[in-house]
Amino acid sequence: MRSHTYNDTLGSASIMARILNGKALAAEIQRELKDNIANWMSLGHRAPSIRCILVGDDPASHTYVNKKITAARNVGIDAEVIRHDVTISEEMLIAEIEQLNRDSDVDGILVQLPIPENMSERKVCCAVAPEKDVDGFHVTNIGKLCVDMSTLVPATALAVIEMLRRFNIETLGRNAVVVGRSKNVGMPIAMMLHSDNKHENRLGMDATVTICHRYTPKEQLAFFCQNADIIVSATGVPNLIKADMVKPGATVIDVGITRVTDANGKSRLVGDVDYDGVSTVAGAITPVPGGVGPMTVAMLMQNTFQAARSLRDKSLK
Amino acid sequence: MRSHTYNDTLGSASIMARILNGKALAAEIQRELKDNIANWMSLGHRAPSIRCILVGDDPASHTYVNKKITAARNVGIDAEVIRHDVTISEEMLIAEIEQLNRDSDVDGILVQLPIPENMSERKVCCAVAPEKDVDGFHVTNIGKLCVDMSTLVPATALAVIEMLRRFNIETLGRNAVVVGRSKNVGMPIAMMLHSDNKHENRLGMDATVTICHRYTPKEQLAFFCQNADIIVSATGVPNLIKADMVKPGATVIDVGITRVTDANGKSRLVGDVDYDGVSTVAGAITPVPGGVGPMTVAMLMQNTFQAARSLRDKSLK
């Protein structure tokens, strides 16, 4: 089903991969979501709401949170940032989360990571009530995802699955490689990719999945990638996936995002994939930026609306 | 590190795989456990206790429950079966589980599967309090396992990991294939096999893991197995894993257990692996019966003692 475009700019006849434009798809999903939220509110519900907790002054975290708040407001979600100085104690932070858990005007709670190193990320993430955990990091939500129950799913992982679906990439019985085993990204992607689509959450993609990571020898990583119909890389290692590791026609999803400074001192964002090389071999590829990143924000908005509806359904029972 | 024994009985020089004797290892673990429980009780603690709920009269289920009760009593665990007619309602069953959850004399609760088809296995398993869930099937325990937290781990999956460890099978950076994606067996095995050993539960094996299942094409299953240092098969499909699919020297763990009737009308238990063929190629292999089965029972006993200690520690806080 993939379409080819000829690389005219290079004056050659080499076939270029279809670009999976995450930015455009995210915009489309957010338009749908805006309509759905407006319809839902026309039934008398208040706007879905999200609170983003931001600790400290990491510039990247501020950028991410601002993107989330802007996107939320654009689709009709009531969104506020709660800022804290880096000196806040874990105890105080958890007390605040618990207060938000009890607040019936709040549907989604997000703690922007990373949090200060003297705090336990696991403890803080698990303080969020599972039904308001729009990041899907609570162990109960992870557990539900892993047994294919309907739940709030980590947004980046959901973004990858949603892109495969909406771009009609076949997965059933295909070989997929997930590079990276982080608990918030690589692991849930591998979980959905290999699971049974007939189960409750319908997120299973029925692919044969190989999970590679820091201890996978380089030549074995190449071996598995060369045999893969789908490669999902989520490591933060620039240029890890090169053209000679990719089977012609394969789909390559680049979840990595790393800020690098080039020889001219200019800073830019790159993924895990050698985009220029791989796009001459792959059948489809996500750009960085403009691929998985914007889709992650869209999935977070989707999760917030899902949380709002579930909480409303629950309160009616 | 594997040792070879020559197949003298066949009068040939073919090298036979090392047999990973699960029965003997389980006996050894249960002796250790018996000592540890006796020591713990000498500190003034009551015996660890388990209650096995058995619904209906499936002969295989009765056999399994009897094995568990016998093993428990042998190591010093107080064990009782609670039998119910197949007509018991889901509601009644859950009410009983909740009563056992509250009973401070009970450390472990196990519902023997399968339960009658009119009941939700997920709902019944999640009725067991996570801290008494010695089968490790509760979503909270699955979630904890999947993020590498210490918890009660499904006994069969734990049996496979414990065999790899105690038989000194190297896993870091090695290629492992898990055939079968069931949520109680294949999935948690794949989870531990690929995870980081440095994380909290120390169960991660750091292998590169490929998860194969019903939609993996036969030739792809063969391809992945032929490249694997470790094959774990958990499908219930006899003779799925054949000699020509196994790399010389690989470790083959057979989790399957199926009752078959041979041409003479004799019934016997077989695994997923063509044992006679594969044992001439593999470096190490588990027999069926006498491999993973007895180790599963030993791990259930270990879980029960772990639950008893955790509950005691908690009650002291």
XYZ file of C-alpha atoms in Angstrom:
634
model
C 0.000 0.000 0.000
C 2.997 2.322 0.181
C 3.428 5.066 -2.361
C 6.758 6.078 -3.770
C 8.022 9.497 -4.637
C 11.042 10.002 -6.801
C 13.907 11.903 -5.347
C 14.067 14.565 -8.001
C 16.100 16.999 -5.964
C 19.073 14.655 -6.087
C 18.556 14.173 -9.805
C 18.575 10.418 -9.359
C 15.959 7.748 -9.917
C 16.327 6.315 -6.423
C 13.000 5.586 -4.779
C 12.317 7.527 -1.625
C 10.303 6.273 1.312
C 6.798 7.479 1.945
C 7.033 10.074 4.711
C 4.705 9.331 7.617
C 3.789 12.887 8.500
C 3.024 12.777 12.201
C 2.432 16.493 12.392
C -0.350 16.409 9.803
C -1.900 13.276 11.289
C -1.795 14.783 14.793
C -3.548 17.892 13.473
C -6.233 15.698 11.899
C -6.739 13.733 15.128
C -6.928 16.942 17.133
C -9.583 18.294 14.769
C -11.617 15.099 15.296
C -11.081 15.367 19.031
C -12.170 19.005 19.088
C -15.442 18.021 17.385
C -15.966 15.069 19.697
C -15.335 17.156 22.790
C -17.688 19.888 21.547
C -20.395 17.261 20.916
C -19.853 15.776 24.347
C -20.050 19.177 26.012
C -23.251 19.925 24.099
C -24.785 17.091 26.150
C -24.221 19.174 29.247
C -20.779 17.959 30.380
C -18.155 20.425 31.518
C -14.936 20.610 29.484
C -12.399 17.816 30.091
C -9.562 19.120 32.252
C -5.883 18.408 32.729
C -3.352 19.638 35.261
C 0.368 19.457 34.374
C 2.770 19.510 37.290
C 6.147 20.967 36.403
C 8.998 20.896 38.902
C 12.137 22.971 38.381
C 13.225 24.969 35.358
C 14.511 22.508 32.761
C 14.001 24.383 29.454
C 13.037 21.234 27.482
C 10.409 20.345 30.101
C 8.973 23.863 29.896
C 8.772 23.561 26.109
C 7.011 20.190 26.298
C 4.526 21.365 28.913
C 3.732 24.506 26.911
C 3.078 22.367 23.825
C 0.719 20.163 25.808
C -1.168 23.113 27.321
C -1.541 24.812 23.935
C -2.731 21.609 22.265
C -5.176 20.952 25.098
C -6.738 24.390 24.922
C -6.972 24.131 21.128
C -9.153 21.030 21.367
C -11.318 22.427 24.164
C -9.619 20.889 27.193
C -9.299 23.070 30.277
C -5.532 22.976 30.969
C -3.360 24.537 33.643
C 0.289 24.204 34.643
C 1.150 23.885 38.301
C 4.751 25.047 38.725
C 7.013 24.181 41.610
C 10.462 25.155 42.596
C 13.030 22.357 42.439
C 13.207 22.489 46.243
C 9.687 21.040 46.745
C 9.767 17.820 48.766
C 8.503 14.491 47.438
C 6.008 14.471 50.299
C 4.581 17.873 49.326
C 4.410 16.872 45.665
C 2.529 13.689 46.505
C 0.176 15.595 48.817
C -0.646 17.916 45.933
C -1.259 14.988 43.576
C -3.591 13.441 46.151
C -5.513 16.672 46.395
C -5.900 16.684 42.588
C -7.004 13.038 42.754
C -9.887 14.098 45.013
C -10.785 17.189 42.948
C -13.854 16.314 40.884
C -13.071 19.188 38.502
C -9.845 17.482 37.388
C -9.861 14.580 34.885
C -6.201 14.223 33.990
C -3.019 14.663 36.031
C 0.395 14.681 34.433
C 3.748 15.002 36.156
C 6.282 16.225 33.609
C 9.394 14.041 33.729
C 12.181 14.188 34.692
C 11.512 15.134 38.304
C 14.386 16.036 40.671
C 16.732 13.123 41.291
C 16.064 13.000 45.024
C 12.500 11.840 44.269
C 11.304 8.406 43.225
C 9.767 8.669 39.757
C 7.886 5.419 40.355
C 6.457 6.594 43.673
C 5.351 9.958 42.289
C 3.798 8.440 39.134
C 1.945 5.864 41.237
C 0.533 8.625 43.464
C -1.676 9.723 40.560
C -5.079 7.985 40.699
C -5.071 5.342 37.908
C -8.255 6.776 36.377
C -6.639 10.248 36.101
C -3.236 8.923 34.993
C -3.268 10.304 31.427
C 0.416 9.397 31.009
C -0.422 5.716 31.654
C 2.602 5.251 33.930
C 0.785 3.899 37.017
C 1.580 0.206 37.615
C -2.103 -0.643 37.597
C -2.471 0.889 34.141
C 0.712 -0.815 32.925
C -0.647 -4.103 34.289
C -3.955 -3.630 32.495
C -2.188 -2.778 29.249
C 0.011 -5.870 29.540
C -3.019 -8.154 29.908
C -4.780 -6.319 27.027
C -7.436 -4.642 29.177
C -8.800 -1.226 28.230
C -6.908 1.465 30.099
C -4.920 4.695 29.749
C -1.874 3.824 27.619
C 1.464 5.722 27.643
C 1.044 8.411 24.986
C 4.250 7.828 23.020
C 3.601 4.100 22.733
C 0.014 4.778 21.705
C 1.278 7.298 19.140
C 3.375 4.599 17.445
C 0.482 2.136 17.306
C -1.936 4.806 16.058
C 0.471 5.804 13.282
C 0.832 2.189 12.133
C -2.955 1.941 12.051
C -3.848 5.223 10.421
C -1.112 4.841 7.779
C -2.345 1.294 7.042
C 0.924 -0.468 7.823
C 0.230 -4.192 7.933
C 1.382 -5.845 11.147
C -0.357 -9.232 11.497
C 2.269 -11.949 11.167
C 4.907 -9.402 10.133
C 8.291 -9.103 11.815
C 8.747 -6.073 14.022
C 11.845 -4.985 15.913
C 11.609 -2.645 18.887
C 14.958 -1.104 19.781
C 14.973 0.121 23.375
C 13.256 -1.375 26.416
C 12.266 1.657 28.501
C 9.197 1.028 30.626
C 7.349 4.118 29.337
C 8.084 3.666 25.633
C 9.832 0.568 24.263
C 8.185 -1.951 26.564
C 4.554 -0.882 25.982
C 5.208 -0.636 22.217
C 6.528 -4.214 22.169
C 3.550 -5.275 24.272
C 0.942 -3.883 21.873
C 2.842 -4.924 18.747
C 2.922 -8.619 19.704
C -0.475 -8.910 21.414
C -3.697 -10.455 20.180
C -5.974 -7.930 18.484
C -9.007 -9.977 19.548
C -8.483 -9.083 23.201
C -10.383 -6.394 25.086
C -8.399 -3.254 24.291
C -8.115 -4.024 20.551
C -4.634 -2.504 20.560
C -2.840 -5.772 19.764
C -1.061 -5.757 16.402
C -0.301 -9.511 16.131
C 3.267 -9.007 14.900
C 6.232 -11.227 15.728
C 8.293 -8.891 17.895
C 11.997 -8.808 18.719
C 13.075 -6.553 21.598
C 16.645 -5.263 21.212
C 18.516 -3.142 23.742
C 21.933 -2.035 24.998
C 23.114 -5.628 25.383
C 22.098 -6.733 21.900
C 25.375 -7.076 19.984
C 25.616 -4.632 17.056
C 25.705 -7.391 14.454
C 22.653 -9.048 15.991
C 20.775 -5.728 15.970
C 21.592 -5.461 12.263
C 20.519 -9.084 11.709
C 17.105 -8.588 13.320
C 16.530 -5.202 11.672
C 17.426 -6.570 8.234
C 14.693 -9.170 8.644
C 12.086 -6.716 9.952
C 9.032 -5.363 8.161
C 8.698 -2.721 10.872
C 11.471 -1.116 12.918
C 10.605 1.050 15.901
C 13.618 2.724 17.464
C 13.342 4.393 20.875
C 16.858 4.732 22.266
C 18.024 8.341 22.020
C 21.147 7.180 20.169
C 21.532 9.266 16.976
C 22.365 7.353 13.771
C 21.829 3.972 15.409
C 19.672 2.713 12.523
C 21.514 2.925 9.204
C 20.474 2.183 5.627
C 22.312 -1.156 5.447
C 20.307 -2.405 8.432
C 16.944 -1.830 6.770
C 15.113 -4.217 4.460
C 13.941 -2.481 1.273
C 10.345 -1.409 1.730
C 10.302 -1.708 5.523
C 8.499 0.802 7.746
C 10.775 2.728 10.103
C 9.308 4.567 13.099
C 11.772 6.869 14.831
C 10.846 7.606 18.442
C 14.262 8.993 19.377
C 14.709 12.692 19.909
C 18.134 14.093 20.730
C 19.467 17.624 20.525
C 22.808 17.690 18.702
C 25.151 20.512 17.759
C 26.606 20.336 14.263
C 30.055 21.429 13.059
C 28.809 24.992 12.573
C 27.670 25.199 16.186
C 24.040 24.990 15.140
C 21.742 22.949 17.369
C 19.010 20.703 15.966
C 16.838 17.730 16.911
C 17.622 14.309 15.453
C 16.142 10.850 15.911
C 17.760 7.414 16.187
C 17.594 6.863 12.443
C 20.031 8.061 9.766
C 17.115 9.650 7.941
C 18.886 10.595 4.707
C 20.294 7.114 4.210
C 17.370 5.069 5.481
C 14.755 7.015 3.504
C 16.325 5.732 0.272
C 15.740 2.113 1.367
C 12.658 2.095 3.601
C 9.116 1.953 2.292
C 7.877 4.404 4.892
C 9.609 6.525 7.516
C 8.734 9.048 10.214
C 10.686 12.313 10.233
C 12.232 13.872 13.358
C 10.894 16.366 14.236
C 7.344 16.105 12.894
C 6.826 12.371 13.333
C 6.088 10.625 16.608
C 6.487 13.813 18.703
C 3.321 15.657 17.627
C 1.401 12.361 17.687
C 2.398 11.884 21.334
C 0.770 15.201 22.205
C -2.368 14.214 20.264
C -2.568 10.890 22.125
C -2.233 12.692 25.445
C -5.239 14.810 24.488
C -7.118 11.651 23.514
C -6.243 10.112 26.892
C -7.510 13.193 28.716
C -10.862 13.022 26.938
C -11.000 9.265 27.626
C -10.323 9.895 31.330
C -13.035 12.585 31.452
C -15.620 10.283 29.879
C -14.695 7.333 32.128
C -14.863 9.466 35.261
C -18.231 10.836 34.171
C -19.561 7.324 33.425
C -18.303 6.182 36.822
C -19.929 9.083 38.668
C -23.249 8.189 37.028
C -23.145 4.598 38.291
C 29.659 -24.332 30.312
C 27.435 -27.175 29.134
C 28.555 -30.732 29.628
C 28.008 -33.403 27.048
C 27.183 -37.014 27.536
C 27.688 -39.499 24.774
C 24.703 -41.437 23.658
C 26.150 -44.870 24.323
C 22.843 -46.649 24.215
C 22.500 -45.869 20.529
C 26.079 -47.016 19.966
C 26.792 -43.788 18.119
C 29.120 -40.900 18.800
C 26.325 -38.340 18.500
C 26.434 -35.783 21.287
C 23.345 -35.631 23.440
C 22.065 -32.528 25.156
C 22.529 -31.990 28.857
C 19.200 -32.795 30.486
C 17.943 -29.995 32.702
C 16.363 -32.114 35.399
C 13.566 -29.955 36.783
C 12.378 -32.647 39.128
C 15.731 -32.899 40.898
C 16.171 -29.110 40.991
C 12.662 -28.661 42.381
C 13.428 -31.194 45.106
C 16.607 -29.296 45.989
C 14.749 -25.951 46.116
C 12.040 -27.474 48.274
C 14.650 -28.815 50.695
C 16.137 -25.308 50.958
C 12.661 -23.867 51.411
C 11.824 -26.378 54.135
C 14.928 -25.310 56.067
C 14.192 -21.620 55.549
C 10.601 -22.019 56.698
C 11.688 -24.000 59.756
C 14.217 -21.278 60.630
C 11.600 -18.585 60.187
C 9.115 -20.431 62.369
C 11.780 -20.874 65.024
C 11.638 -17.070 65.359
C 8.064 -17.419 66.564
C 6.131 -17.065 63.296
C 3.240 -19.381 62.528
C 3.585 -21.647 59.459
C 2.985 -19.969 56.065
C -0.443 -20.945 54.777
C -2.107 -21.390 51.410
C -5.710 -22.019 50.394
C -6.405 -23.564 46.983
C -9.878 -23.014 45.577
C -10.996 -25.785 43.247
C -14.255 -25.459 41.313
C -15.786 -28.453 39.548
C -14.360 -31.929 38.972
C -11.847 -31.652 36.141
C -9.486 -34.601 36.790
C -6.347 -32.713 35.662
C -7.187 -29.821 37.995
C -7.627 -32.249 40.896
C -4.241 -33.791 40.127
C -2.524 -30.391 40.015
C -4.133 -29.193 43.234
C -3.185 -32.418 45.014
C 0.427 -31.999 43.870
C 0.474 -28.432 45.207
C -1.054 -29.424 48.558
C 1.390 -32.316 49.000
C 4.371 -30.152 48.090
C 3.195 -27.396 50.442
C 2.820 -29.708 53.402
C 6.213 -31.272 52.670
C 7.951 -27.908 53.062
C 6.005 -26.928 56.171
C 3.267 -24.800 54.612
C -0.223 -25.156 56.061
C -2.311 -26.053 52.981
C -5.995 -26.725 52.457
C -8.212 -27.228 49.420
C -11.567 -25.476 49.306
C -13.796 -27.431 46.916
C -16.851 -26.088 45.178
C -19.447 -27.569 42.942
C -19.384 -26.281 39.367
C -22.738 -24.600 40.082
C -21.243 -21.990 42.439
C -21.886 -18.428 41.232
C -19.104 -15.995 40.411
C -20.493 -13.723 43.113
C -20.261 -16.452 45.771
C -16.747 -17.362 44.663
C -15.601 -13.755 44.878
C -17.259 -13.366 48.292
C -15.264 -16.336 49.506
C -12.029 -14.934 48.099
C -12.730 -11.634 49.851
C -13.258 -13.443 53.128
C -9.884 -15.192 52.655
C -8.312 -11.797 51.838
C -9.419 -10.583 55.276
C -8.363 -13.750 57.103
C -5.050 -13.015 58.835
C -4.331 -16.743 59.084
C -4.118 -17.018 55.288
C -1.019 -15.907 53.354
C -1.622 -17.311 49.891
C -4.798 -17.757 47.862
C -4.850 -19.708 44.624
C -7.791 -20.272 42.306
C -7.093 -23.372 40.224
C -7.698 -22.634 36.544
C -9.691 -23.237 34.453
C -12.806 -21.995 36.244
C -16.298 -22.547 34.765
C -16.798 -20.717 31.482
C -19.640 -18.555 32.788
C -17.141 -16.785 35.066
C -14.602 -14.116 34.171
C -11.135 -15.491 34.870
C -9.760 -11.937 34.997
C -12.391 -10.785 37.494
C -11.917 -13.795 39.770
C -8.097 -13.585 39.683
C -8.246 -9.847 40.436
C -10.489 -10.495 43.447
C -7.508 -12.044 45.235
C -5.648 -9.424 47.302
C -2.391 -8.660 45.419
C -0.282 -9.460 48.502
C -1.881 -12.938 48.766
C -1.879 -13.598 45.005
C 0.678 -16.418 44.954
C -0.153 -17.168 41.304
C 0.891 -13.619 40.352
C -2.099 -13.175 38.040
C -3.522 -9.955 39.568
C -3.102 -6.965 37.215
C -1.286 -5.031 39.918
C 1.267 -7.819 40.254
C 1.569 -8.142 36.461
C 2.094 -4.371 36.301
C 4.793 -4.488 38.964
C 6.546 -7.367 37.189
C 6.448 -5.491 33.894
C 8.170 -2.451 35.413
C 10.694 -4.708 37.205
C 9.368 -4.106 40.710
C 9.571 -6.846 43.333
C 6.298 -8.744 43.437
C 4.695 -12.182 43.264
C 5.549 -13.573 39.808
C 3.525 -16.218 37.903
C 5.021 -19.532 39.024
C 5.587 -21.122 35.612
C 7.361 -18.051 34.270
C 9.455 -17.862 37.429
C 10.256 -21.572 37.047
C 11.769 -20.959 33.592
C 13.900 -18.052 34.820
C 15.032 -19.971 37.904
C 16.064 -22.961 35.762
C 18.142 -20.748 33.463
C 19.835 -19.282 36.524
C 20.447 -22.402 38.534
C 21.692 -24.309 35.474
C 24.028 -21.398 34.645
C 22.646 -20.738 31.182
C 24.115 -17.444 29.972
C 21.472 -14.966 28.860
C 23.047 -11.474 28.766
C 23.172 -10.351 25.139
C 22.106 -13.807 23.929
C 19.197 -14.375 21.571
C 16.101 -15.899 23.133
C 12.869 -16.908 21.434
C 9.653 -17.255 23.402
C 7.006 -19.203 21.512
C 3.539 -18.418 22.841
C 2.176 -15.152 24.210
C -0.227 -16.218 26.964
C -0.562 -13.639 29.712
C 0.233 -16.112 32.503
C 3.220 -17.825 30.897
C 4.725 -16.606 27.600
C 4.312 -12.883 28.243
C 5.921 -12.785 31.716
C 8.751 -15.049 30.500
C 9.479 -12.650 27.619
C 9.273 -9.755 30.068
C 11.885 -11.163 32.451
C 14.120 -12.499 29.668
C 14.541 -9.091 28.018
C 14.576 -6.849 31.108
C 17.457 -5.112 32.818
C 18.959 -7.187 35.613
C 20.000 -4.016 37.418
C 16.382 -3.109 38.175
C 14.646 -3.691 41.498
C 13.443 -7.269 41.177
C 16.763 -8.585 39.779
C 14.809 -10.992 37.579
C 15.865 -9.378 34.284
C 17.979 -11.633 32.076
C 19.174 -9.014 29.553
C 18.602 -11.238 26.517
C 17.448 -10.070 23.095
C 13.975 -11.591 22.952
C 11.736 -12.522 20.036
C 8.085 -13.282 20.836
C 6.521 -15.727 18.352
C 2.896 -16.832 18.328
C 0.064 -18.274 16.252
C 0.469 -15.612 13.557
C 4.207 -16.084 13.161
C 4.625 -17.866 9.807
C 6.178 -21.337 10.178
C 9.295 -20.411 8.205
C 9.792 -17.291 10.320
C 9.444 -19.332 13.509
C 12.156 -21.627 12.171
C 14.296 -18.626 11.201
C 14.155 -17.075 14.671
C 14.645 -20.389 16.470
C 17.657 -21.280 14.313
C 19.308 -18.045 15.452
C 18.424 -18.503 19.124
C 20.719 -19.416 21.998
C 17.656 -20.107 24.136
C 14.247 -21.339 22.997
C 11.330 -21.329 25.433
C 8.209 -22.936 24.020
C 4.865 -22.525 25.780
C 2.140 -23.325 23.278
C 0.640 -26.735 23.988
C 1.327 -27.777 20.389
C 3.156 -31.138 20.411
C 6.193 -31.444 18.107
C 6.187 -27.744 17.236
C 9.935 -27.424 17.853
C 11.922 -29.837 15.706
C 15.633 -30.630 15.464
C 16.176 -28.669 12.234
C 14.887 -25.519 13.947
C 17.483 -25.658 16.726
C 20.997 -24.228 16.620
C 23.592 -26.766 17.783
C 24.306 -26.167 21.453
C 21.194 -24.078 22.146
C 19.189 -24.383 25.358
C 15.609 -25.576 24.873
C 13.039 -25.070 27.649
C 9.793 -26.915 27.046
C 6.849 -25.428 28.959
C 4.198 -27.265 26.947
C 2.309 -30.127 28.480
C -0.270 -32.011 26.444
C -1.850 -35.406 27.004
C -1.692 -37.505 23.838
C -2.805 -41.031 23.047
C -0.395 -43.114 20.994
C -1.155 -45.733 18.340
C -1.444 -48.417 21.038
C -4.106 -46.418 22.862
C -1.665 -45.517 25.619
C -1.920 -42.015 27.037
C 1.156 -39.952 27.935
C 2.255 -36.358 28.519
C 4.330 -34.596 25.886
C 5.724 -31.094 25.520
C 6.018 -28.747 22.542
C 9.438 -30.083 21.613
C 10.311 -33.179 19.580
C 12.511 -34.343 22.430
C 14.208 -37.286 20.726
C 15.236 -35.218 17.730
C 16.054 -31.958 19.468
C 18.115 -33.584 22.218
C 20.653 -34.675 19.577
C 21.209 -31.030 18.526
C 20.572 -28.879 21.592
C 23.178 -28.169 24.251
C 20.636 -28.440 27.043
C 16.988 -29.468 27.172
C 14.207 -29.877 29.703
C 12.273 -33.154 29.648
C 8.461 -33.421 29.770
C 7.413 -34.539 32.307
C 10.086 -33.783 34.899
C 11.196 -30.365 33.601
C 9.315 -27.131 34.068
C 6.299 -28.815 35.722
C 7.871 -29.714 39.078
C 9.721 -26.397 39.111
C 6.387 -24.567 38.793
C 5.195 -26.251 41.980
C 8.447 -25.338 43.749
C 8.088 -21.678 42.681
C 4.512 -21.620 43.991
C 5.847 -22.750 47.361
C 8.514 -20.055 47.205
C 5.818 -17.456 46.423
C 3.734 -18.606 49.382
C 6.656 -18.203 51.756
C 7.416 -14.793 50.201
C 3.790 -13.722 50.717
C 3.874 -14.896 54.341
C 7.050 -12.931 55.073
C 5.782 -9.776 53.322
C 2.457 -9.904 55.167
C 4.290 -10.379 58.438
C 6.660 -7.473 57.695
C 3.665 -5.322 56.800
C 1.767 -6.196 59.975
C 4.819 -5.156 62.014
C 4.943 -1.698 60.431
